[in-house]
Coordinates of C-alpha atoms in Angstrom, one line a residue:
X1 CA 35.3 -36.9 20.3
X2 CA 31.8 -35.6 21.1
X3 CA 28.9 -37.7 19.9
X4 CA 25.9 -36.0 18.3
X5 CA 22.7 -35.9 20.2
X6 CA 20.4 -38.8 19.4
X7 CA 16.7 -39.0 20.2
X8 CA 14.7 -42.1 21.0
X9 CA 11.0 -42.9 21.1
X10 CA 9.5 -44.7 24.0
X11 CA 9.8 -48.0 22.1
X12 CA 13.5 -47.5 21.5
X13 CA 13.3 -46.4 17.9
X14 CA 16.2 -44.3 16.9
X15 CA 15.4 -40.9 15.4
X16 CA 17.7 -38.6 13.4
X17 CA 18.5 -35.1 14.7
X18 CA 15.9 -32.4 13.8
X19 CA 16.6 -30.5 10.6
X20 CA 17.7 -27.0 11.6
X21 CA 14.9 -24.4 11.3
X22 CA 12.1 -26.9 11.2
X23 CA 11.5 -26.9 15.0
X24 CA 9.2 -24.3 16.4
X25 CA 10.9 -21.9 18.6
X26 CA 11.2 -18.2 19.6
X27 CA 12.1 -15.6 17.0
X28 CA 15.9 -15.2 17.2
X29 CA 16.1 -11.5 16.1
X30 CA 14.6 -8.8 18.4
X31 CA 11.4 -7.2 17.5
X32 CA 13.0 -3.8 16.6
X33 CA 15.1 -5.6 13.9
X34 CA 12.0 -6.6 12.0
X35 CA 10.4 -3.2 12.6
X36 CA 13.4 -1.4 11.1
X37 CA 13.4 -3.9 8.2
X38 CA 9.7 -3.2 7.4
X39 CA 10.3 0.6 7.7
X40 CA 13.1 0.4 5.1
X41 CA 10.9 -1.8 2.9
X42 CA 8.1 0.8 2.9
X43 CA 10.7 3.5 2.3
X44 CA 11.9 1.5 -0.7
X45 CA 8.5 1.1 -2.4
X46 CA 7.6 4.8 -1.8
X47 CA 7.5 6.6 -5.2
X48 CA 10.6 8.7 -5.2
X49 CA 10.0 11.4 -7.9
X50 CA 12.8 13.0 -9.9
X51 CA 10.4 15.9 -10.6
X52 CA 10.1 17.1 -7.1
X53 CA 12.3 20.1 -7.8
X54 CA 10.4 20.9 -11.0
X55 CA 7.7 23.7 -10.7
X56 CA 4.9 21.5 -12.1
X57 CA 4.0 17.9 -13.1
X58 CA 1.7 15.1 -12.1
X59 CA 2.3 12.2 -9.8
X60 CA 4.8 9.6 -10.8
X61 CA 7.8 7.6 -9.6
X62 CA 11.3 7.0 -10.7
X63 CA 12.8 3.6 -10.2
X64 CA 16.2 4.8 -9.3
X65 CA 19.3 2.7 -8.8
X66 CA 19.2 3.6 -5.1
X67 CA 15.7 2.2 -4.7
X68 CA 16.8 -1.0 -6.3
X69 CA 19.9 -1.3 -4.2
X70 CA 17.8 -0.6 -1.0
X71 CA 15.2 -3.3 -1.8
X72 CA 17.9 -5.8 -2.8
X73 CA 19.8 -5.1 0.5
X74 CA 16.6 -5.5 2.5
X75 CA 15.8 -8.8 0.8
X76 CA 19.3 -10.2 1.4
X77 CA 19.2 -9.1 5.1
X78 CA 15.8 -10.8 5.5
X79 CA 17.1 -14.0 3.9
X80 CA 20.2 -14.0 6.2
X81 CA 18.0 -13.4 9.3
X82 CA 15.4 -16.1 8.4
X83 CA 16.1 -19.6 9.7
X84 CA 16.4 -22.4 7.1
X85 CA 13.1 -24.3 6.7
X86 CA 11.1 -21.3 7.7
X87 CA 7.3 -21.4 7.6
X88 CA 5.3 -19.0 5.6
X89 CA 1.8 -18.4 4.4
X90 CA 0.6 -17.2 1.0
X91 CA -2.9 -15.7 1.2
X92 CA -5.2 -15.8 -1.8
X93 CA -4.7 -12.1 -2.7
X94 CA -0.9 -12.4 -2.6
X95 CA -1.0 -15.6 -4.7
X96 CA -3.0 -13.8 -7.4
X97 CA -0.4 -11.0 -7.4
X98 CA 2.2 -13.7 -8.0
X99 CA 0.1 -14.9 -10.9
X100 CA -0.1 -11.3 -12.2
X101 CA 3.7 -11.0 -12.1
X102 CA 4.2 -14.3 -13.9
X103 CA 1.6 -13.2 -16.6
X104 CA 3.3 -9.8 -17.0
X105 CA 6.7 -11.5 -17.3
X106 CA 5.4 -13.7 -20.1
X107 CA 3.9 -10.8 -22.0
X108 CA 7.1 -8.6 -21.5
X109 CA 9.0 -10.9 -23.9
X110 CA 6.6 -9.9 -26.6
X111 CA 7.7 -6.3 -26.4
X112 CA 10.4 -4.7 -28.5
X113 CA 12.3 -3.6 -25.4
X114 CA 11.5 -6.0 -22.5
X115 CA 14.4 -5.1 -20.2
X116 CA 12.6 -2.2 -18.5
X117 CA 9.4 -4.1 -17.7
X118 CA 11.3 -7.2 -16.6
X119 CA 13.4 -5.1 -14.2
X120 CA 10.2 -3.6 -12.7
X121 CA 8.7 -7.1 -12.4
X122 CA 11.8 -8.5 -10.8
X123 CA 11.6 -5.8 -8.2
X124 CA 7.9 -6.6 -7.7
X125 CA 8.6 -10.3 -7.2
X126 CA 11.3 -9.5 -4.7
X127 CA 8.8 -7.4 -2.7
X128 CA 6.3 -10.3 -2.7
X129 CA 8.9 -12.8 -1.6
X130 CA 10.0 -10.4 1.2
X131 CA 6.4 -10.3 2.5
X132 CA 6.4 -14.1 2.5
X133 CA 9.8 -14.2 4.4
X134 CA 8.4 -11.9 7.1
X135 CA 5.4 -14.2 7.8
X136 CA 6.9 -15.6 11.0
X137 CA 8.4 -12.5 12.6
X138 CA 5.7 -10.0 11.6
X139 CA 2.6 -11.3 9.8
X140 CA 1.8 -14.3 12.0
X141 CA 0.9 -11.9 14.8
X142 CA -1.0 -9.3 12.8
X143 CA -0.7 -6.6 15.4
X144 CA 3.1 -6.6 14.8
X145 CA 2.6 -5.8 11.1
X146 CA 0.1 -3.1 11.8
X147 CA 2.5 -1.5 14.3
X148 CA 5.4 -1.8 11.9
X149 CA 3.3 -0.2 9.1
X150 CA 2.3 2.7 11.4
X151 CA 5.9 3.4 12.4
X152 CA 7.0 3.2 8.8
X153 CA 4.6 6.1 8.0
X154 CA 5.8 7.9 11.1
X155 CA 9.3 7.7 9.6
X156 CA 8.2 9.0 6.2
X157 CA 6.3 11.8 7.9
X158 CA 9.4 12.7 9.8
X159 CA 11.4 13.1 6.6
X160 CA 8.8 15.4 5.2
X161 CA 8.8 17.6 8.3
X162 CA 12.6 17.6 8.2
X163 CA 12.5 18.7 4.6
X164 CA 11.0 22.0 5.8
X165 CA 14.1 22.7 7.9
X166 CA 16.5 21.2 5.3
X167 CA 15.3 22.9 2.2
X168 CA 12.3 25.2 2.9
X169 CA 12.4 26.8 -0.6
X170 CA 12.1 23.4 -2.3
X171 CA 9.6 21.9 0.2
X172 CA 6.8 24.1 -1.2
X173 CA 5.6 23.3 -4.7
X174 CA 3.6 25.9 -6.7
X175 CA 0.3 24.8 -8.1
X176 CA 0.6 26.9 -11.2
X177 CA -1.9 25.7 -13.8
X178 CA -3.6 23.3 -11.3
X179 CA -4.7 26.2 -9.0
X180 CA -3.2 28.8 -6.8
X181 CA -1.0 28.6 -3.8
X182 CA 1.6 26.0 -2.7
X183 CA 1.7 22.4 -1.7
X184 CA 4.0 20.6 0.7
X185 CA 6.3 18.0 -0.8
X186 CA 9.2 15.9 0.4
X187 CA 12.8 16.8 -0.3
X188 CA 15.0 14.5 1.8
X189 CA 13.0 11.6 0.4
X190 CA 11.7 13.0 -2.9
X191 CA 7.9 12.8 -2.7
X192 CA 5.3 14.8 -4.6
X193 CA 2.4 16.3 -2.7
X194 CA 0.0 13.4 -3.4
X195 CA 2.4 11.0 -1.8
X196 CA 2.8 13.3 1.2
X197 CA -1.0 13.4 1.5
X198 CA -1.1 9.6 1.4
X199 CA 1.5 9.3 4.2
X200 CA -0.5 11.7 6.3
X201 CA -3.8 10.0 5.6
X202 CA -2.6 6.5 6.5
X203 CA -0.8 7.8 9.6
X204 CA -4.0 9.6 10.8
X205 CA -6.2 6.5 10.1
X206 CA -4.0 3.9 11.8
X207 CA -3.5 6.2 14.8
X208 CA -7.2 6.9 15.1
X209 CA -8.0 3.2 15.1
X210 CA -5.2 2.5 17.6
X211 CA -6.8 5.0 19.9
X212 CA -10.4 3.8 19.5
X213 CA -9.3 0.1 19.9
X214 CA -7.0 1.0 22.9
X215 CA -3.9 -0.1 21.2
X216 CA -2.3 3.4 21.5
X217 CA -2.4 5.7 24.5
X218 CA -4.0 9.1 24.2
X219 CA -1.0 11.4 23.9
X220 CA 1.0 9.6 21.2
X221 CA -2.1 8.8 19.2
X222 CA -3.4 12.4 19.3
X223 CA 0.1 13.6 18.3
X224 CA 0.3 11.2 15.3
X225 CA -3.2 12.1 14.2
X226 CA -2.3 15.8 14.4
X227 CA 0.8 15.2 12.3
X228 CA -1.3 13.2 9.7
X229 CA -3.9 16.0 9.4
X230 CA -1.2 18.6 9.0
X231 CA 0.5 16.6 6.1
X232 CA -2.9 16.2 4.3
X233 CA -3.8 19.8 4.8
X234 CA -0.4 21.3 3.7
X235 CA -0.1 18.9 0.8
X236 CA -3.7 19.9 -0.3
X237 CA -4.4 16.4 -1.5
X238 CA -8.1 15.9 -1.9
X239 CA -7.7 12.3 -3.1
X240 CA -6.0 11.2 0.1
X241 CA -8.6 13.1 2.3
X242 CA -11.5 11.5 0.5
X243 CA -9.9 8.0 0.4
X244 CA -9.1 7.9 4.1
X245 CA -12.6 9.2 5.0
X246 CA -14.0 6.3 2.9
X247 CA -11.7 3.8 4.6
X248 CA -12.6 5.0 8.1
X249 CA -16.3 4.9 7.3
X250 CA -16.1 1.3 6.1
X251 CA -13.9 0.3 9.0
X252 CA -16.3 1.8 11.6
X253 CA -19.4 0.3 9.9
X254 CA -18.1 -3.3 9.8
X255 CA -16.8 -3.1 13.4
X256 CA -19.8 -1.5 15.1
X257 CA -22.0 -4.0 16.8
X258 CA -25.2 -1.9 17.0
X259 CA -27.2 -0.1 14.4
X260 CA -26.8 3.1 16.3
X261 CA -23.1 2.9 16.0
X262 CA -23.3 2.1 12.3
X263 CA -25.6 5.1 11.6
X264 CA -23.3 7.3 13.6
X265 CA -20.4 6.1 11.4
X266 CA -22.3 7.6 8.4
X267 CA -23.6 10.7 10.1
X268 CA -20.3 12.0 11.3
X269 CA -18.5 11.9 7.9
X270 CA -21.6 13.4 6.4
X271 CA -21.4 16.4 8.7
X272 CA -17.7 16.8 8.0
X273 CA -18.5 16.8 4.2
X274 CA -21.1 19.5 4.8
X275 CA -18.6 21.5 6.7
X276 CA -16.1 21.4 3.8
X277 CA -18.8 22.8 1.5
X278 CA -20.1 25.5 3.8
X279 CA -17.1 26.7 5.9
X280 CA -15.1 29.3 3.9
X281 CA -11.6 28.2 4.7
X282 CA -12.4 24.5 4.2
X283 CA -14.2 25.3 0.9
X284 CA -11.2 27.2 -0.3
X285 CA -8.9 24.3 0.6
X286 CA -11.1 21.9 -1.5
X287 CA -11.2 24.2 -4.5
X288 CA -7.5 25.1 -4.5
X289 CA -8.2 28.2 -6.6
X290 CA -9.5 26.0 -9.5
X291 CA -12.3 26.9 -11.8
X292 CA -15.4 24.9 -12.6
X293 CA -13.8 23.2 -15.7
X294 CA -10.7 22.1 -13.7
X295 CA -12.8 20.7 -10.9
X296 CA -15.2 18.9 -13.2
X297 CA -12.2 17.4 -15.1
X298 CA -10.5 16.3 -11.9
X299 CA -7.5 18.6 -12.6
X300 CA -7.4 17.3 -16.2
X301 CA -7.4 13.6 -15.4
X302 CA -10.6 12.9 -17.3
X303 CA -8.8 14.0 -20.5
X304 CA -6.3 11.2 -20.3
X305 CA -8.9 8.7 -19.2
X306 CA -11.0 9.5 -22.3
X307 CA -7.9 9.2 -24.5
X308 CA -7.3 5.7 -23.1
X309 CA -10.9 4.6 -23.6
X310 CA -11.0 6.1 -27.1
X311 CA -7.7 4.6 -28.3
X312 CA -8.3 1.9 -31.0
X313 CA -6.1 -1.1 -30.2
X314 CA -5.7 -4.6 -31.5
X315 CA -7.1 -7.6 -29.6
X316 CA -3.6 -8.6 -28.6
X317 CA -2.9 -5.2 -27.2
X318 CA -6.2 -5.1 -25.4
X319 CA -5.3 -8.4 -23.7
X320 CA -1.6 -7.9 -22.8
X321 CA -1.4 -4.1 -22.9
X322 CA 1.3 -1.7 -24.1
X323 CA 4.0 -2.8 -21.6
X324 CA 4.7 -2.2 -17.9
X325 CA 5.9 1.3 -17.3
X326 CA 3.7 3.0 -19.9
X327 CA 1.6 5.1 -17.5
X328 CA 1.1 8.0 -19.9
X329 CA -0.8 8.7 -23.0
X330 CA 0.2 10.9 -26.0
X331 CA -2.4 13.5 -26.8
X332 CA -2.5 15.4 -30.1
X333 CA -4.4 18.7 -30.0
X334 CA -5.1 21.4 -32.5
X335 CA -2.5 21.9 -35.3
X336 CA -0.2 19.1 -34.3
X337 CA 0.3 20.1 -30.7
X338 CA 1.5 17.2 -28.6
X339 CA 1.0 16.7 -24.9
X340 CA 1.8 13.7 -22.7
X341 CA -0.4 13.2 -19.7
X342 CA -0.4 10.7 -16.8
X343 CA -3.3 8.3 -16.7
X344 CA -3.7 8.6 -12.9
X345 CA -6.2 5.8 -12.6
X346 CA -5.0 2.4 -11.4
X347 CA -7.6 0.4 -13.4
X348 CA -7.2 2.3 -16.7
X349 CA -3.4 2.2 -16.0
X350 CA -3.5 -1.6 -15.6
X351 CA -5.4 -1.9 -18.8
X352 CA -3.0 0.4 -20.7
X353 CA 0.1 -1.3 -19.3
X354 CA -0.8 -5.0 -19.0
X355 CA -4.2 -5.4 -20.6
X356 CA -7.6 -6.7 -19.6
X357 CA -6.4 -10.0 -18.3
X358 CA -4.2 -8.2 -15.7
X359 CA -7.2 -6.0 -14.8
X360 CA -9.2 -9.2 -14.1
X361 CA -6.4 -10.7 -12.0
X362 CA -5.8 -7.6 -9.8
X363 CA -9.6 -7.0 -9.4
X364 CA -10.1 -10.6 -8.1
X365 CA -7.1 -10.1 -5.8
X366 CA -8.8 -6.9 -4.4
X367 CA -12.1 -8.8 -4.0
X368 CA -10.4 -11.7 -2.1
X369 CA -8.6 -9.2 0.1
X370 CA -12.0 -7.7 1.0
X371 CA -13.3 -11.2 1.8
X372 CA -10.3 -11.7 4.1
X373 CA -11.1 -8.4 5.8
X374 CA -14.8 -9.3 6.4
X375 CA -13.8 -12.7 7.8
X376 CA -11.2 -11.4 10.3
X377 CA -12.4 -12.2 13.8
X378 CA -10.5 -9.5 15.7
X379 CA -12.3 -6.0 15.5
X380 CA -9.0 -4.1 15.6
X381 CA -7.4 -6.1 12.8
X382 CA -10.7 -6.1 10.8
X383 CA -10.8 -2.3 11.1
X384 CA -7.2 -1.8 10.1
X385 CA -7.7 -4.0 7.1
X386 CA -10.8 -2.2 6.0
X387 CA -9.1 1.2 6.5
X388 CA -6.2 0.2 4.2
X389 CA -8.4 -1.5 1.6
X390 CA -10.9 1.3 1.7
X391 CA -8.1 3.7 1.0
X392 CA -6.8 1.7 -1.9
X393 CA -10.2 1.2 -3.4
X394 CA -11.1 4.9 -3.4
X395 CA -7.6 6.2 -4.3
X396 CA -7.2 3.7 -7.1
X397 CA -9.9 5.6 -9.0
X398 CA -7.8 8.8 -9.0
X399 CA -4.2 7.6 -8.7
X400 CA -2.0 4.9 -10.4
X401 CA -0.1 2.2 -8.5
X402 CA -1.8 -1.2 -8.5
X403 CA 0.2 -2.4 -11.5
X404 CA 3.6 -2.1 -9.8
X405 CA 5.3 -2.5 -6.4
X406 CA 3.9 0.8 -5.1
X407 CA 2.7 2.1 -1.7
X408 CA -0.9 1.3 -2.7
X409 CA 0.0 -2.3 -3.6
X410 CA 1.7 -2.7 -0.2
X411 CA -1.4 -1.4 1.6
X412 CA -3.4 -4.1 -0.2
X413 CA -1.0 -6.8 0.6
X414 CA -0.8 -5.7 4.3
X415 CA -4.6 -5.7 4.7
X416 CA -4.9 -9.2 3.1
X417 CA -2.0 -10.6 5.1
X418 CA -3.1 -9.3 8.6
X419 CA -6.7 -10.4 8.1
X420 CA -5.8 -13.8 6.8
X421 CA -3.3 -14.3 9.7
X422 CA -5.9 -13.2 12.2
X423 CA -8.4 -15.8 10.9
X424 CA -5.8 -18.6 11.1
X425 CA -4.8 -17.5 14.6
X426 CA -8.5 -17.7 15.7
X427 CA -8.9 -21.1 14.1
X428 CA -5.8 -22.4 16.0
X429 CA -7.2 -21.0 19.3
X430 CA -10.5 -22.8 18.7
X431 CA -8.7 -26.1 17.9
X432 CA -6.7 -25.7 21.1
X433 CA -9.8 -25.1 23.2
X434 CA -11.5 -28.1 21.6
X435 CA -8.5 -30.3 22.6
X436 CA -8.5 -29.1 26.2
X437 CA -12.2 -30.0 26.7

């Protein structure tokens, strides 16, 4: 009979065997395993719209059974691949999102039909726990998570390009009442044009930072940047173009060491903006055939925003909202005409769905994420975090998403996680240097 291994201290004290999973060691699974897992996770949170084949409609998402099964399968695989007694790290922004989910769960029981909101919140919590599970293999070395996030968007972009060959007639969406012409959308993975533009924008931004910080070589980075620009251009998504420009400006400003570099970071985007207003083809792309009224109302968004602000609600509804999933407002026009419009603003959507308290929690989470970005010691990680948070900050004014497990929420969580991990890594290095002296 074999005896179990027994450890002794120098004084002869007998020690019990180590608990499995509590001893530091190498990651058992190969790097590509966690990369694929993250790509599937990003694919699972991407808004799959059931209205892709429809001729018109605003942005939105359908929480299909397939998405729920995919997220559940990813969670179970991550649990099975993670060693018992694993170490994790919950950064302040993520902890506030956990608080938001708990608050929304408590208020959901006050609704007449709580099953729908509770299902969405369960999916949200699974996504948060999954990020915590991936601390050791991905987040602890933040460059790994940035690389995984980049390749996840390469995968999404590839499905959009493949849609052109798979179903070219469905891949082009007519603008109809929102302008003239067509916009590129995803068919293999159903994505409306704004989501295609978001994928292209994030792909372009991360590839550009990878090139500038020498994390990617010239040929692949230029190829990925070109693919990103094509997706933004063909989807004709002005929000994504403006949001990624804002994110890049912030990223360059906070990473430039000289005033000349910071000024150049402002001058170059300014010249690009002037080009959009003066060059005919770029000006046409911005207008999309819309009139002055459509441009000034942001394609009708301000109508729903004004309806949310003008709605008279009770104090309880103002605090806890109308219920998660209610991203639309009912408008009555003229002689009883009724129209339903998407809110398409993350902050007004948060207020409408889960109330003022939820708006406060998520706003503090965003502020703490920005604090983590500014404190990140590595320029590349700080730039990537600023890019993602800058995109979320700008796009949240014109798109919904921060109240749910969406692609924008994932960008926020990724930015907070990598910058928090980068600061912890630097602190550990400083402590190690102090011990060696």
